[in-house]
Tab-separated table of C-alpha atoms and ligand atoms in Angstrom:
chain	number	residue	atom	x	y	z
A	1	UNK	CA	-13.775	3.561	-12.348
A	2	UNK	CA	-10.595	4.480	-9.934
A	3	UNK	CA	-7.751	5.838	-11.677
A	4	UNK	CA	-4.659	4.465	-12.556
A	5	UNK	CA	-0.939	6.068	-11.009
A	6	UNK	CA	1.800	6.271	-13.389
A	7	UNK	CA	5.134	5.140	-12.153
A	8	UNK	CA	8.580	4.747	-13.356
A	9	UNK	CA	6.621	2.195	-16.285
A	10	UNK	CA	4.513	0.693	-13.618
A	11	UNK	CA	0.202	1.373	-13.719
A	12	UNK	CA	-1.275	1.259	-10.791
A	13	UNK	CA	-4.795	1.920	-9.063
A	14	UNK	CA	-5.058	4.202	-7.536
A	15	UNK	CA	-7.126	2.187	-4.697
A	16	UNK	CA	-5.968	-1.381	-3.431
A	17	UNK	CA	-7.846	-3.053	-0.977
A	18	UNK	CA	-5.627	-3.742	1.871
A	19	UNK	CA	-5.138	-7.652	3.276
A	20	UNK	CA	-3.293	-7.144	6.848
A	21	UNK	CA	-5.232	-9.208	9.559
A	22	UNK	CA	-7.814	-10.769	6.866
A	23	UNK	CA	-7.279	-14.289	7.535
A	24	UNK	CA	-9.136	-17.853	5.887
A	25	UNK	CA	-12.710	-17.438	4.839
A	26	UNK	CA	-12.996	-13.482	5.253
A	27	UNK	CA	-9.998	-13.029	3.804
A	28	UNK	CA	-11.065	-14.281	0.963
A	29	UNK	CA	-14.170	-13.485	0.870
A	30	UNK	CA	-13.116	-9.777	1.309
A	31	UNK	CA	-11.077	-10.189	-1.912
A	32	UNK	CA	-13.600	-11.609	-4.132
A	33	UNK	CA	-15.990	-8.898	-3.080
A	34	UNK	CA	-13.592	-6.501	-4.019
A	35	UNK	CA	-12.471	-8.102	-7.372
A	36	UNK	CA	-16.260	-7.761	-7.604
A	37	UNK	CA	-16.854	-4.134	-7.017
A	38	UNK	CA	-13.739	-3.288	-9.311
A	39	UNK	CA	-10.515	-3.233	-7.059
A	40	UNK	CA	-8.128	-4.428	-9.587
A	41	UNK	CA	-5.387	-3.786	-7.141
A	42	UNK	CA	-4.689	-6.187	-4.239
A	43	UNK	CA	-2.012	-5.265	-0.783
A	44	UNK	CA	-0.472	-8.836	0.725
A	45	UNK	CA	3.036	-9.565	2.381
A	46	UNK	CA	4.535	-12.751	3.277
A	47	UNK	CA	3.607	-11.709	7.182
A	48	UNK	CA	-0.164	-11.573	7.047
A	49	UNK	CA	0.025	-15.534	6.805
A	50	UNK	CA	-2.934	-15.204	4.110
A	51	UNK	CA	-1.449	-15.946	0.721
A	52	UNK	CA	-3.040	-18.331	0.155
A	53	UNK	CA	-6.585	-16.561	0.379
A	54	UNK	CA	-5.467	-14.287	-1.515
A	55	UNK	CA	-4.122	-16.371	-4.475
A	56	UNK	CA	-6.955	-18.810	-4.437
A	57	UNK	CA	-9.130	-15.172	-4.207
A	58	UNK	CA	-7.329	-14.283	-7.990
A	59	UNK	CA	-7.372	-17.525	-9.846
A	60	UNK	CA	-11.717	-18.361	-8.904
A	61	UNK	CA	-12.474	-14.654	-10.028
A	62	UNK	CA	-14.052	-14.096	-13.830
A	63	UNK	CA	-10.998	-10.677	-13.621
A	64	UNK	CA	-8.549	-12.649	-16.108
A	65	UNK	CA	-5.039	-12.837	-14.085
A	66	UNK	CA	-3.499	-9.872	-15.922
A	67	UNK	CA	-6.266	-6.854	-15.047
A	68	UNK	CA	-4.906	-6.851	-11.691
A	69	UNK	CA	-2.014	-5.951	-9.770
A	70	UNK	CA	-0.693	-7.500	-7.004
A	71	UNK	CA	1.196	-6.364	-4.147
A	72	UNK	CA	3.538	-8.963	-2.101
A	73	UNK	CA	6.709	-8.161	0.602
A	74	UNK	CA	9.690	-9.736	1.908
A	75	UNK	CA	9.603	-8.899	5.778
A	76	UNK	CA	13.393	-7.509	7.020
A	77	UNK	CA	14.152	-11.148	8.820
A	78	UNK	CA	14.992	-11.946	4.765
A	79	UNK	CA	15.875	-8.526	2.652
A	80	UNK	CA	19.993	-10.537	1.809
A	81	UNK	CA	20.066	-12.232	-1.039
A	82	UNK	CA	19.590	-15.503	-1.235
A	83	UNK	CA	16.474	-15.475	1.657
A	84	UNK	CA	14.941	-12.598	-0.618
A	85	UNK	CA	14.590	-14.456	-2.949
A	86	UNK	CA	13.176	-17.699	-1.329
A	87	UNK	CA	10.440	-15.842	0.427
A	88	UNK	CA	8.932	-14.046	-3.140
A	89	UNK	CA	9.298	-17.918	-4.359
A	90	UNK	CA	7.642	-18.822	-0.940
A	91	UNK	CA	4.718	-16.332	-1.906
A	92	UNK	CA	4.268	-17.211	-5.263
A	93	UNK	CA	4.043	-21.010	-4.396
A	94	UNK	CA	1.369	-19.871	-1.795
A	95	UNK	CA	-0.686	-17.793	-4.249
A	96	UNK	CA	-0.304	-20.632	-6.721
A	97	UNK	CA	0.879	-17.478	-9.383
A	98	UNK	CA	3.487	-17.278	-12.105
A	99	UNK	CA	4.338	-13.623	-10.606
A	100	UNK	CA	3.859	-10.925	-9.061
A	101	UNK	CA	3.079	-7.624	-9.893
A	102	UNK	CA	5.311	-5.890	-7.185
A	103	UNK	CA	7.516	-6.934	-4.720
A	104	UNK	CA	8.597	-4.526	-1.774
A	105	UNK	CA	11.317	-4.781	0.865
A	106	UNK	CA	8.528	-4.522	3.844
A	107	UNK	CA	11.074	-3.261	6.055
A	108	UNK	CA	13.920	-2.138	5.681
A	109	UNK	CA	17.005	-3.995	7.874
A	110	UNK	CA	19.038	-1.723	10.313
A	111	UNK	CA	22.053	-5.825	9.769
A	112	UNK	CA	22.076	-5.165	5.880
A	113	UNK	CA	22.912	-3.068	3.540
A	114	UNK	CA	20.524	-1.348	1.559
A	115	UNK	CA	23.193	-2.253	-1.252
A	116	UNK	CA	22.535	-5.832	-1.201
A	117	UNK	CA	18.845	-5.812	-0.824
A	118	UNK	CA	19.137	-4.045	-4.054
A	119	UNK	CA	20.947	-6.533	-5.329
A	120	UNK	CA	18.409	-8.908	-4.353
A	121	UNK	CA	15.461	-6.937	-5.164
A	122	UNK	CA	16.539	-6.656	-9.164
A	123	UNK	CA	17.340	-10.440	-9.905
A	124	UNK	CA	13.701	-10.720	-8.487
A	125	UNK	CA	12.910	-8.882	-11.349
A	126	UNK	CA	15.332	-10.109	-13.998
A	127	UNK	CA	13.486	-13.591	-13.276
A	128	UNK	CA	10.547	-12.306	-13.930
A	129	UNK	CA	9.070	-13.325	-10.528
A	130	UNK	CA	7.746	-9.366	-10.366
A	131	UNK	CA	6.570	-7.086	-12.936
A	132	UNK	CA	8.247	-4.366	-10.809
A	133	UNK	CA	9.719	-3.716	-7.563
A	134	UNK	CA	10.154	-1.304	-4.655
A	135	UNK	CA	10.102	-0.566	-1.047
A	136	UNK	CA	8.065	-0.104	1.894
A	137	UNK	CA	8.979	2.283	5.064
A	138	UNK	CA	11.572	3.581	3.620
A	139	UNK	CA	12.842	8.086	4.648
A	140	UNK	CA	14.417	9.808	2.546
A	141	UNK	CA	17.753	9.380	3.221
A	142	UNK	CA	16.671	5.638	2.323
A	143	UNK	CA	15.223	5.808	-0.975
A	144	UNK	CA	17.595	8.265	-2.307
A	145	UNK	CA	20.346	4.900	-1.355
A	146	UNK	CA	17.689	2.569	-2.700
A	147	UNK	CA	17.747	4.622	-6.145
A	148	UNK	CA	21.467	5.136	-6.161
A	149	UNK	CA	22.435	0.950	-5.780
A	150	UNK	CA	19.115	0.441	-8.281
A	151	UNK	CA	19.786	0.060	-12.112
A	152	UNK	CA	16.828	-1.124	-12.814
A	153	UNK	CA	13.648	1.809	-11.138
A	154	UNK	CA	11.760	1.265	-7.965
A	155	UNK	CA	8.199	2.265	-8.391
A	156	UNK	CA	6.630	2.469	-5.084
A	157	UNK	CA	7.383	3.313	-1.413
A	158	UNK	CA	5.130	2.132	1.109
A	159	UNK	CA	4.547	4.173	4.011
A	160	UNK	CA	2.140	4.595	6.759
A	161	UNK	CA	-0.082	8.433	5.440
A	162	UNK	CA	-3.391	9.586	6.605
A	163	UNK	CA	-4.506	13.367	8.157
A	164	UNK	CA	-3.075	12.818	11.764
A	165	UNK	CA	0.178	12.102	9.702
A	166	UNK	CA	2.608	13.876	8.077
A	167	UNK	CA	4.641	12.711	5.332
A	168	UNK	CA	5.308	15.605	2.736
A	169	UNK	CA	9.349	15.405	2.540
A	170	UNK	CA	8.966	11.796	1.968
A	171	UNK	CA	5.960	12.270	-0.645
A	172	UNK	CA	8.466	15.146	-2.136
A	173	UNK	CA	11.334	12.406	-2.556
A	174	UNK	CA	9.174	9.826	-4.641
A	175	UNK	CA	7.774	12.655	-6.593
A	176	UNK	CA	11.281	13.220	-7.406
A	177	UNK	CA	12.740	9.202	-8.422
A	178	UNK	CA	9.143	9.136	-9.916
A	179	UNK	CA	8.151	6.455	-7.425
A	180	UNK	CA	4.551	6.450	-6.929
A	181	UNK	CA	3.299	7.042	-2.499
A	182	UNK	CA	1.581	4.096	-1.824
A	183	UNK	CA	-0.246	5.011	2.100
A	184	UNK	CA	-1.156	2.184	4.151
A	185	UNK	CA	-3.310	2.891	6.881
A	186	UNK	CA	-5.338	5.529	5.119
A	187	UNK	CA	-7.999	5.470	7.482
A	188	UNK	CA	-5.545	6.112	10.672
A	189	UNK	CA	-6.974	2.208	11.453
A	190	UNK	CA	-10.514	3.568	11.572
A	191	UNK	CA	-9.469	6.610	13.111
A	192	UNK	CA	-11.214	8.772	10.953
A	193	UNK	CA	-14.649	7.626	10.657
A	194	UNK	CA	-15.313	9.898	14.491
A	195	UNK	CA	-13.271	12.964	12.447
A	196	UNK	CA	-15.957	15.801	12.739
A	197	UNK	CA	-14.179	17.958	10.435
A	198	UNK	CA	-13.611	14.562	7.942
A	199	UNK	CA	-17.653	14.057	8.214
A	200	UNK	CA	-18.910	17.521	7.718
A	201	UNK	CA	-16.972	17.707	5.039
A	202	UNK	CA	-18.608	14.617	3.593
A	203	UNK	CA	-21.741	15.849	4.604
A	204	UNK	CA	-21.394	17.882	2.118
A	205	UNK	CA	-20.319	15.406	-0.833
A	206	UNK	CA	-23.097	12.980	0.136
A	207	UNK	CA	-19.793	10.945	1.246
A	208	UNK	CA	-18.915	9.591	4.864
A	209	UNK	CA	-15.226	10.260	6.615
A	210	UNK	CA	-13.426	7.328	5.152
A	211	UNK	CA	-14.572	8.407	1.527
A	212	UNK	CA	-13.309	11.978	1.889
A	213	UNK	CA	-9.932	10.892	3.748
A	214	UNK	CA	-9.100	8.382	0.552
A	215	UNK	CA	-10.171	11.137	-1.927
A	216	UNK	CA	-8.145	13.385	-0.049
A	217	UNK	CA	-4.976	10.929	-0.637
A	218	UNK	CA	-6.041	10.144	-4.089
A	219	UNK	CA	-6.314	13.669	-5.284
A	220	UNK	CA	-2.302	14.257	-4.560
A	221	UNK	CA	-0.056	13.668	-7.552
A	222	UNK	CA	1.267	10.450	-6.854
A	223	UNK	CA	-0.773	9.166	-4.259
A	224	UNK	CA	-1.959	5.786	-4.127
A	225	UNK	CA	-4.348	4.365	-1.007
A	226	UNK	CA	-4.426	0.377	0.583
A	227	UNK	CA	-7.704	0.378	2.510
A	228	UNK	CA	-8.838	-2.465	4.561
A	229	UNK	CA	-11.822	-3.641	5.703
A	230	UNK	CA	-12.721	-6.794	7.071
A	231	UNK	CA	-17.165	-6.167	5.291
A	232	UNK	CA	-17.772	-6.124	1.938
A	233	UNK	CA	-20.400	-3.376	2.237
A	234	UNK	CA	-17.073	-1.378	3.652
A	235	UNK	CA	-15.199	-2.515	0.967
A	236	UNK	CA	-17.748	-1.586	-1.783
A	237	UNK	CA	-17.918	1.958	0.149
A	238	UNK	CA	-13.751	2.638	0.003
A	239	UNK	CA	-13.915	2.057	-3.795
A	240	UNK	CA	-16.826	4.446	-4.697
A	241	UNK	CA	-14.816	7.422	-4.494
A	242	UNK	CA	-14.443	8.472	-8.227
A	243	UNK	CA	-17.361	10.373	-8.654
A	244	UNK	CA	-16.909	13.815	-6.385
A	245	UNK	CA	-13.381	16.062	-5.859
A	246	UNK	CA	-12.527	18.086	-2.747
A	247	UNK	CA	-12.143	21.427	-3.406
A	248	UNK	CA	-8.113	23.494	-1.718
A	249	UNK	CA	-9.653	24.573	0.352
A	250	UNK	CA	-11.100	20.937	1.975
A	251	UNK	CA	-7.748	19.680	0.748
A	252	UNK	CA	-6.052	22.829	3.225
A	253	UNK	CA	-8.171	22.176	5.547
A	254	UNK	CA	-7.334	17.943	5.920
A	255	UNK	CA	-4.142	18.344	5.474
A	256	UNK	CA	-4.827	20.476	8.725
A	257	UNK	CA	-5.527	17.460	11.118
A	258	UNK	CA	-1.968	16.400	10.971
A	259	UNK	CA	-0.498	15.694	14.917
A	260	UNK	CA	3.033	15.258	16.002
A	261	UNK	CA	2.206	12.109	17.399
A	262	UNK	CA	0.181	11.107	14.569
A	263	UNK	CA	2.160	8.223	13.420
A	264	UNK	CA	-0.023	4.350	13.996
A	265	UNK	CA	2.447	2.319	12.778
A	266	UNK	CA	6.203	1.933	14.605
A	267	UNK	CA	8.349	-0.789	15.917
A	268	UNK	CA	11.207	-1.195	17.611
A	269	UNK	CA	13.202	-2.525	14.199
A	270	UNK	CA	12.067	0.353	12.528
A	271	UNK	CA	13.987	3.413	10.735
A	272	UNK	CA	15.024	6.670	12.417
A	273	UNK	CA	11.633	8.454	10.612
A	274	UNK	CA	11.900	11.225	8.873
B	301	NAP	N1	4.065	-1.254	4.745
B	301	NAP	C1	3.307	-1.713	5.865
B	301	NAP	O1	4.229	-2.356	6.830
B	301	NAP	C2	2.021	-1.751	6.460
B	301	NAP	C3	2.052	-1.176	7.739
B	301	NAP	C4	0.565	-1.157	7.931
B	301	NAP	C5	-0.800	-1.646	6.884
B	301	NAP	N2	-0.442	-1.852	5.754
B	301	NAP	C6	-0.950	-2.330	4.280
B	301	NAP	O2	-2.042	-1.379	4.952
B	301	NAP	C7	-3.676	-2.091	4.729
B	301	NAP	C8	-4.232	-0.535	5.639
B	301	NAP	O3	-4.166	-1.043	6.970
B	301	NAP	P1	-4.589	-1.153	7.891
B	301	NAP	O4	-4.815	-2.279	8.068
B	301	NAP	O5	-3.424	-0.868	8.855
B	301	NAP	O6	-5.842	0.017	8.476
B	301	NAP	P2	-6.450	1.073	7.726
B	301	NAP	O7	-7.157	0.566	5.602
B	301	NAP	O8	-6.710	2.150	7.929
B	301	NAP	O9	-8.285	0.464	8.318
B	301	NAP	C9	-8.723	-0.420	8.629
B	301	NAP	C10	-9.907	-0.210	9.277
B	301	NAP	O10	-11.144	0.695	9.106
B	301	NAP	C11	-12.274	0.381	8.886
B	301	NAP	N3	-12.724	0.624	8.169
B	301	NAP	C12	-12.942	-0.021	7.001
B	301	NAP	N4	-14.004	0.748	6.320
B	301	NAP	C13	-15.065	1.497	7.047
B	301	NAP	C14	-16.453	1.681	7.308
B	301	NAP	N5	-17.042	2.007	6.107
B	301	NAP	N6	-16.853	2.190	8.660
B	301	NAP	C15	-16.387	1.360	9.651
B	301	NAP	N7	-14.529	1.631	9.784
B	301	NAP	C16	-14.503	0.962	8.486
B	301	NAP	C17	-11.777	-1.866	9.277
B	301	NAP	O11	-12.908	-2.093	10.164
B	301	NAP	P3	-13.808	-3.295	9.517
B	301	NAP	O12	-13.251	-4.094	9.061
B	301	NAP	O13	-15.401	-3.268	10.360
B	301	NAP	O14	-14.419	-2.918	8.317
B	301	NAP	C18	-10.158	-1.663	9.834
B	301	NAP	O15	-10.662	-1.477	10.958
B	301	NAP	C19	-3.167	-3.293	5.543
B	301	NAP	O16	-4.741	-3.725	5.441
B	301	NAP	C20	-1.274	-3.824	4.649
B	301	NAP	O17	-2.174	-4.451	3.923
B	301	NAP	C21	1.305	-2.051	5.308
């Protein structure tokens, strides 16, 4: 059983299934396999074009809805008051569910004041469409700005985080304000499986390089990880990390893999990274 992370009143399972790029039957099969394997946290977004399948897998599962932590996100072209709320309503319509556990601003939008986006976020929570709200791809200064304009607590900042990308400043600002940091692309899109350092540490524990990476993430205070796979065996393996711990020297060794050009997800509309 994977532990949960407490963040400003939310209890969030430390491992969730990422679903970007999972579509149609593959998506539904993967979400069902994850719930069967013990996952209680699923991550999607309006932009992933799979909310119908995610909703169907959740509704057809024997796991009660209230035991599942479901996150969705609003794309950066809809983060103003009005479009934001409509995007969340549309997501719930595709899920055929009454609420999401967490709604995130997928990316900040340079043309929309953060204050306005926070108003929309607060409205979604006040109306019960989301149990909790948060942000994604927010830098240190954007987190500070968001927190200052929100009268409800933000619970998560979801950002890219894996051994090749150092994220101390944004992790510090999350901890300072009680948010969890959810690590996206936690397996560096599969690259970690070829990393000799991670493979060697894994051999000491009878685990794969990917399992070592996920353990390194969730062993850090306030960190959650959402690995993705299109294969049920890989989904089961990513959840099988509760039975070992990394030593301090192993944690430091993995942190030492960070590279200045380690970022893998970037767009022309992205903020100026820390
Ligand atoms: N907020 C944002 O802007 C944002 C951006 C990017 C991602 N995300 C979220 O984060 C989630 C995860 O990130 P990601 O999808 O970029 O990548 P990831 O989880 O870092 O890596 C996924 C890759 O790892 C491979 N993999 C998984 N288990 C494996 C195993 N046991 N052996 C070999 N390969 C394995 C998968 O291939 P197989 O399918 O073959 O297993 C897939 O190619 C996304 O799905 C999405 O939910 C959010």
